CSV table of C-alpha atoms in Angstrom, one decimal:
chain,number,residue,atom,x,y,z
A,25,UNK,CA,-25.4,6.9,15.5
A,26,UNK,CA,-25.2,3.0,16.8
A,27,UNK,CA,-23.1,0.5,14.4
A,28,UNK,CA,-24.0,-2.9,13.4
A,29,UNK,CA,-21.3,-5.3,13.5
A,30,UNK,CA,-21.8,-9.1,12.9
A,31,UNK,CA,-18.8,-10.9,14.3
A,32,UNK,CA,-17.8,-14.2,12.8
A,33,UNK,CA,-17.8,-15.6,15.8
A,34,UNK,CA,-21.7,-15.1,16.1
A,35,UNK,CA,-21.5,-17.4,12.9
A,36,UNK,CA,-19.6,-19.9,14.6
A,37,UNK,CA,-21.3,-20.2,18.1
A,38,UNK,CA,-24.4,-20.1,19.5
A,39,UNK,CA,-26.1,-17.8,21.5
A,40,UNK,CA,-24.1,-17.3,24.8
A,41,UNK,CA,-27.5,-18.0,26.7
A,42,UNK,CA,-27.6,-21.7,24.9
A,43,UNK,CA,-27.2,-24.5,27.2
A,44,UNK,CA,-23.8,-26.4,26.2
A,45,UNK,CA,-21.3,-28.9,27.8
A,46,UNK,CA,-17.9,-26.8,28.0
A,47,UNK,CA,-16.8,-30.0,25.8
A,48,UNK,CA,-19.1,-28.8,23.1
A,49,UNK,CA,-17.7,-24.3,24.1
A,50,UNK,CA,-14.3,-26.2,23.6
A,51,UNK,CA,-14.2,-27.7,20.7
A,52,UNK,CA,-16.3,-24.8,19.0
A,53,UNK,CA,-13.9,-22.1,20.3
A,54,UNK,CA,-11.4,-24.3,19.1
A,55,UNK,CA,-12.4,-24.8,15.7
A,56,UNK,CA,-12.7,-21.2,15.1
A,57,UNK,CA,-9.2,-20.6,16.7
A,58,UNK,CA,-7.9,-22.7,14.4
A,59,UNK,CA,-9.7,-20.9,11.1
A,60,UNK,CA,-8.8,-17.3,12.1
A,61,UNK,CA,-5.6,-18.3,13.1
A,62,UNK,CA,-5.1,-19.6,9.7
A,63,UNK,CA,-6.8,-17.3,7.7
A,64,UNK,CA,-4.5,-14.3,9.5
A,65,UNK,CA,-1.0,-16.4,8.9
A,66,UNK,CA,-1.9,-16.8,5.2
A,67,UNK,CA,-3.2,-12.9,5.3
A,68,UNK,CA,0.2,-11.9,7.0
A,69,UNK,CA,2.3,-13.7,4.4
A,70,UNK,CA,0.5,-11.9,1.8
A,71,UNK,CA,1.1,-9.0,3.1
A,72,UNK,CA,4.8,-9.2,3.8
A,73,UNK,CA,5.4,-10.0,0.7
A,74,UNK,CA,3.0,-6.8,-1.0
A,75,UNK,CA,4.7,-4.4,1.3
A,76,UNK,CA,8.2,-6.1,0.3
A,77,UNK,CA,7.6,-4.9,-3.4
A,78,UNK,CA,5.7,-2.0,-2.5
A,79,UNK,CA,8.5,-0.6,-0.5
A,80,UNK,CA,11.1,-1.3,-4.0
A,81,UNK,CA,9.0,0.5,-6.2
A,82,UNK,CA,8.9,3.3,-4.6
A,83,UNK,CA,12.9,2.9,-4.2
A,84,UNK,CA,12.6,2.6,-7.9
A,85,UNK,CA,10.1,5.9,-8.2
A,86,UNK,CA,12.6,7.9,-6.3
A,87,UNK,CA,15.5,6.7,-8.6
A,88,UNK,CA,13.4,7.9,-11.6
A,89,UNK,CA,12.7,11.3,-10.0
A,90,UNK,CA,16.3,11.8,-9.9
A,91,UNK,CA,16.9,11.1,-13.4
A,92,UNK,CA,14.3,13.5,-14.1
A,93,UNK,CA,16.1,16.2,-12.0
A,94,UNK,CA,19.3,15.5,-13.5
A,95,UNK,CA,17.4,16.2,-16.9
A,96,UNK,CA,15.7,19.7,-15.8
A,97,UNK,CA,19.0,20.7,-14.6
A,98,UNK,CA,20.0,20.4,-18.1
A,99,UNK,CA,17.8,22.6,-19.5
A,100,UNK,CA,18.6,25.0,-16.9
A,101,UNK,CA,21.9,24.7,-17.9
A,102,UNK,CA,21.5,25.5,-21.8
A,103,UNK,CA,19.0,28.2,-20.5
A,104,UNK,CA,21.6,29.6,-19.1
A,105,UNK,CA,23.6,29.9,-22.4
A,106,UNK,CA,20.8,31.4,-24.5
A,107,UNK,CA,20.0,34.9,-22.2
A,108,UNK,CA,21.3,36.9,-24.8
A,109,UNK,CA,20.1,36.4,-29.2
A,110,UNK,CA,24.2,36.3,-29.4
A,111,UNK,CA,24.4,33.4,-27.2
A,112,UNK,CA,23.0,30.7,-29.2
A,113,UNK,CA,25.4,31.8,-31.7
A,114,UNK,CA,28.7,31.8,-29.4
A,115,UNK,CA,27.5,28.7,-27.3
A,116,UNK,CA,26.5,26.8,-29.8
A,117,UNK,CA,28.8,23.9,-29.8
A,118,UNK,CA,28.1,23.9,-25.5
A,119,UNK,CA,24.4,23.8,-26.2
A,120,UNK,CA,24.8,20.9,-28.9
A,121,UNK,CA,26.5,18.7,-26.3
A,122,UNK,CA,23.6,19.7,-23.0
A,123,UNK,CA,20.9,18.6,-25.6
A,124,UNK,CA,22.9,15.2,-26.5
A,125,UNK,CA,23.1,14.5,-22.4
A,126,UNK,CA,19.4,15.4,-22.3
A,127,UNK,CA,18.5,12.4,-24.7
A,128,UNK,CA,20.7,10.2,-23.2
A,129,UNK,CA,18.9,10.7,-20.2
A,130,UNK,CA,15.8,10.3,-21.5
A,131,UNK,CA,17.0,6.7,-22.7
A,132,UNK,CA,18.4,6.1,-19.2
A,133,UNK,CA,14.9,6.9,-17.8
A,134,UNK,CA,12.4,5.1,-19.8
A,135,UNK,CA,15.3,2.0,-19.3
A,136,UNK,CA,15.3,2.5,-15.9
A,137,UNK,CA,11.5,2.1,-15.9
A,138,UNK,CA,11.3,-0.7,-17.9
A,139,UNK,CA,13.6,-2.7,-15.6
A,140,UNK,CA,11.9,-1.2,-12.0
A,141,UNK,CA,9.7,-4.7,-12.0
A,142,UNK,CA,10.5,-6.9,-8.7
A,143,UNK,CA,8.3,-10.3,-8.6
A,144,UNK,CA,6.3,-10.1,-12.1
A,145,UNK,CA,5.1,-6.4,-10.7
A,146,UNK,CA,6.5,-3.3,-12.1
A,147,UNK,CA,4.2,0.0,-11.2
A,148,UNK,CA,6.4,2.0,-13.6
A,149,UNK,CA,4.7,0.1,-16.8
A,150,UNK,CA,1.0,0.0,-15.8
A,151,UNK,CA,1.1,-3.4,-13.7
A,152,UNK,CA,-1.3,-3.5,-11.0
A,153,UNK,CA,-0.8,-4.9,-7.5
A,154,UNK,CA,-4.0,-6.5,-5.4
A,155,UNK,CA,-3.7,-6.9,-1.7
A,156,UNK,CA,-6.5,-9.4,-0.8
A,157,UNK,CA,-7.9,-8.7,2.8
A,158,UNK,CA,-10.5,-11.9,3.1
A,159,UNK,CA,-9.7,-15.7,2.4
A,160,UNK,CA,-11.9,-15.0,-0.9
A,161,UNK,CA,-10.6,-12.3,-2.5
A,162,UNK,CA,-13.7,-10.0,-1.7
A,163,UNK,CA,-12.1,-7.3,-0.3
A,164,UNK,CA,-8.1,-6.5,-1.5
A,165,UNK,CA,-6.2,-2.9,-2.2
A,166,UNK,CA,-5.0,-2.7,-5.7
A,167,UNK,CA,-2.5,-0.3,-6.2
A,168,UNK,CA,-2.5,1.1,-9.9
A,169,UNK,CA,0.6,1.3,-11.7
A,170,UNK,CA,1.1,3.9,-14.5
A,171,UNK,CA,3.5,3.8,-18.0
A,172,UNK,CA,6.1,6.3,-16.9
A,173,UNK,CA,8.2,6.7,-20.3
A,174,UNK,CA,8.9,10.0,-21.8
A,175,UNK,CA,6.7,9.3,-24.7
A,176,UNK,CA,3.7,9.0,-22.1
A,177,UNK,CA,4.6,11.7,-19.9
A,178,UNK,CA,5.2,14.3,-22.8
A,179,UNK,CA,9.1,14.7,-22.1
A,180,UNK,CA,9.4,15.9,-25.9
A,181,UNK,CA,12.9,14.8,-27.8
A,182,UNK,CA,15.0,18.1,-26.7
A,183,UNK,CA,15.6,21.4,-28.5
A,184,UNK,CA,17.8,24.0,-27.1
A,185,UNK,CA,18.0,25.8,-30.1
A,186,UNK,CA,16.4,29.0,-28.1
A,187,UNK,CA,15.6,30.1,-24.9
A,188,UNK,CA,11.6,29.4,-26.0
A,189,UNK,CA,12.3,25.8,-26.8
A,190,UNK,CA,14.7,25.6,-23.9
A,191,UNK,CA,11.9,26.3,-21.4
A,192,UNK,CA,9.2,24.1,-22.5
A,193,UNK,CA,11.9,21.1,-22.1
A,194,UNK,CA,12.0,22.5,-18.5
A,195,UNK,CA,8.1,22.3,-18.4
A,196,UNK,CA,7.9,18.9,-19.8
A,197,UNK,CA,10.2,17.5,-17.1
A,198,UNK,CA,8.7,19.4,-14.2
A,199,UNK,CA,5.3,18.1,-15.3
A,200,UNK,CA,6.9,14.8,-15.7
A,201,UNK,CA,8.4,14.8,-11.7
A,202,UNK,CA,5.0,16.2,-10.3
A,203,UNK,CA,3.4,13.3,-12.0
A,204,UNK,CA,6.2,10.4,-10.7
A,205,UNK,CA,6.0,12.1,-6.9
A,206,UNK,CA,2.1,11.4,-7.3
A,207,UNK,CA,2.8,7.8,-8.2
A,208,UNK,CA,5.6,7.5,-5.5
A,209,UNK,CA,3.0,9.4,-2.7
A,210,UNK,CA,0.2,6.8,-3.5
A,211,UNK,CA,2.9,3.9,-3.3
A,212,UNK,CA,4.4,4.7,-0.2
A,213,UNK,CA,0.2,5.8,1.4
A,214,UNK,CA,-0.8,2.0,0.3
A,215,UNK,CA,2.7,1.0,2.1
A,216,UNK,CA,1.9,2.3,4.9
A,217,UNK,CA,-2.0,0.9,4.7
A,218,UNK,CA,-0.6,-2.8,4.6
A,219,UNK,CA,2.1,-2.2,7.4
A,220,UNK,CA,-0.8,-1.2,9.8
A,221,UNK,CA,-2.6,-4.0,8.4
A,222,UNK,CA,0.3,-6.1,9.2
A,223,UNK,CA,0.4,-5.0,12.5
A,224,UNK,CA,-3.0,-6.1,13.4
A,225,UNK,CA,-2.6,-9.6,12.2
A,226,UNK,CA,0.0,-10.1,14.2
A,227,UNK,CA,-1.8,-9.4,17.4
A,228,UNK,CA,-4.5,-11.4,16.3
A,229,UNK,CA,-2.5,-14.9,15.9
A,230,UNK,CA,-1.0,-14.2,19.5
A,231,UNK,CA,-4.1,-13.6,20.5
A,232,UNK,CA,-5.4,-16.7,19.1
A,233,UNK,CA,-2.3,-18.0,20.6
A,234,UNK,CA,-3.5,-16.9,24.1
A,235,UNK,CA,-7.0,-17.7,23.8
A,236,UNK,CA,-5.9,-21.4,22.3
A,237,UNK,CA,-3.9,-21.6,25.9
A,238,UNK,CA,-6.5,-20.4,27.8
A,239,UNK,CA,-9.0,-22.9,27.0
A,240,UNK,CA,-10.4,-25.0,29.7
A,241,UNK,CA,-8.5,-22.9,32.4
A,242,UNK,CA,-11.0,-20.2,33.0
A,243,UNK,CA,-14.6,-20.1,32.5
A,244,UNK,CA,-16.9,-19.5,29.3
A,245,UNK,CA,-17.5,-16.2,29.6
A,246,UNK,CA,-14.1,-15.1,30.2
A,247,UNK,CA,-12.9,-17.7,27.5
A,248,UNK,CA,-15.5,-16.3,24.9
A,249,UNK,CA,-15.1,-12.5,25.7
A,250,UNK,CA,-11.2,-12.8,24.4
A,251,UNK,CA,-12.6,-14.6,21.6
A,252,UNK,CA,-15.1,-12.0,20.6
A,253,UNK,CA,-12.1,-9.9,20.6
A,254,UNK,CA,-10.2,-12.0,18.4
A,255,UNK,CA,-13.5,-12.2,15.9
A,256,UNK,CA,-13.4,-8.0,16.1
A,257,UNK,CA,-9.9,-7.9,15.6
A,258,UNK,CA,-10.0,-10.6,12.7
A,259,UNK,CA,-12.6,-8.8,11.3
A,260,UNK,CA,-10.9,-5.3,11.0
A,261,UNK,CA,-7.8,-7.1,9.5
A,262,UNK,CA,-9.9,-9.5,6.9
A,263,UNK,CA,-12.0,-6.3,5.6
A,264,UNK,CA,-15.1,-7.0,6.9
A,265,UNK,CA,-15.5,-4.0,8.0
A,266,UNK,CA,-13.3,-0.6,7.8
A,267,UNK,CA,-13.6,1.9,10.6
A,268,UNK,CA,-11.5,4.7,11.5
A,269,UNK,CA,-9.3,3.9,14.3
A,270,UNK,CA,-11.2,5.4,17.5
A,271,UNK,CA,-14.5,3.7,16.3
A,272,UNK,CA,-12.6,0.5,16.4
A,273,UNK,CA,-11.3,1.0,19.8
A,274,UNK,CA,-15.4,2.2,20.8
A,275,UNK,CA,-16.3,-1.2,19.7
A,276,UNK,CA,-13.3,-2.9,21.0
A,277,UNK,CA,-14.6,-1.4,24.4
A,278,UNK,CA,-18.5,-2.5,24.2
A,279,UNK,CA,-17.4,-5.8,23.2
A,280,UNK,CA,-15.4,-6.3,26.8
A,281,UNK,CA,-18.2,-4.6,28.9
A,282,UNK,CA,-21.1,-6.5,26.7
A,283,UNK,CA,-20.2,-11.0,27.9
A,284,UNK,CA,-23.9,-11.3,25.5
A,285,UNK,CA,-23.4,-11.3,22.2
A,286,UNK,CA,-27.4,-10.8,21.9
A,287,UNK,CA,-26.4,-7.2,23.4
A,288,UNK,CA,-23.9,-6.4,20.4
């Protein structure tokens, strides 16, 4: 199955087969040099900064799975007290105090949450965090946050009073660490999303840096070939289109055997 792809560049030039002074190429090629080139440096600071606060919260998710395994390996401790009816009876002073360090670590995690925000942006409390891909907005990667608190993750106030009770702490918290791995996974996914993201822009702006060098010192068609490159390439960062990587490279290749944009 063929592709359609409409280039930016076909928006800012004419047809290759137009008769133009290179004067009129130049100053053409250059204008859309300078708006790509633009567009990409703004795109790349946004995205430095998104990955910078995506990479802390999921620093942050990791610290809160480890209160949450500190807190299951409390109720596997008081499990271990209650194997016997007897032992709730001849522990019970032991089991008092492992249920008094399981709610203090249930303050310490929904504290921790609370204070996991970096820029305006915590993912621990619901907050949301939008990625734009195009100078407008149109296209963008939100990453949704989630309320991790006890409360909302049903870490239920502890009771170790037997082995029953015990267990279904353990439950809560297990359920509670599948569901903060989830939120970490999807974190660290949409991490790696805007670092290959990042990569691309940079190799755009040097190659508007190139083609900005090269103007005037080859011909047209060599000149306007790199910049249908840049165009692809600019599109694939700005969101224009999103292919999987070896349909990118097919198109990549046309594009260098097809000088005609008419052929595209």
């Amino acid at each position: 199955m063929s592709l359609v792809f409409t280039s930016p560049l076909q928006k800012s030039l004419p047809s290759l087969t137009a008769t133009m002074t290179p004067q009129h190429w130049e100053k053409a090629i250059t204008d859309f040099i300078t708006q790509k080139q633009t567009e990409t440096v703004s795109l790349i600071d946004r995205l430095d900064q998104n990955i910078r606060i995506l990479e802390n919260q999921k620093e942050k998710a990791t610290s809160l799975i480890h209160i949450l395994e500190e807190a299951g390996g409390l109720t596997v401790r008081a499990r271990n007290m209650l194997t016997t009816p007897e032992d709730a009876t001849k522990y019970t002073t032991q089991i008092k105090e492992v249920e008094e360090w399981f709610r203090q670590v249930r303050l310490k995690f929904d504290k921790a949450a609370l204070e996991s925000g970096i820029d305006g942006i915590n993912l621990m409390n619901g907050d949301r965090l939008e990625t734009p891909f195009d100078s407008k907005g149109q296209n963008k990667l939100i990453t949704e946050g989630m309320v991790l608190s006890c409360a909302e993750l049903g870490i239920r106030p502890p009771d170790f009073s037997t082995a029953f009770t015990t267990q279904n702490a353990r439950i809560d918290v297990m359920n509670a660490i599948d569901i903060v791995v989830t939120v970490r996974n999807t974190i660290s996914a949409h991490m790696n999303d805007l670092i290959i993201s990042h990569d691309f822009a940079i190799q755009a702006v040097e190659l508007a840096k190139t083609s900005y060098a090269n103007l005037g010192s080859s011909n047209i068609d060599t000149e306007t070939k790199g910049l249908i490159k840049l165009g692809i390439l600019g599109d694939k960062i700005l969101g224009e289109e999103k292919m999987a990587d070896q349909i990118q490279q097919e198109i990549l290749n046309s594009f260098a055997a097809s000088p005609n944009m008419e052929d595209i």
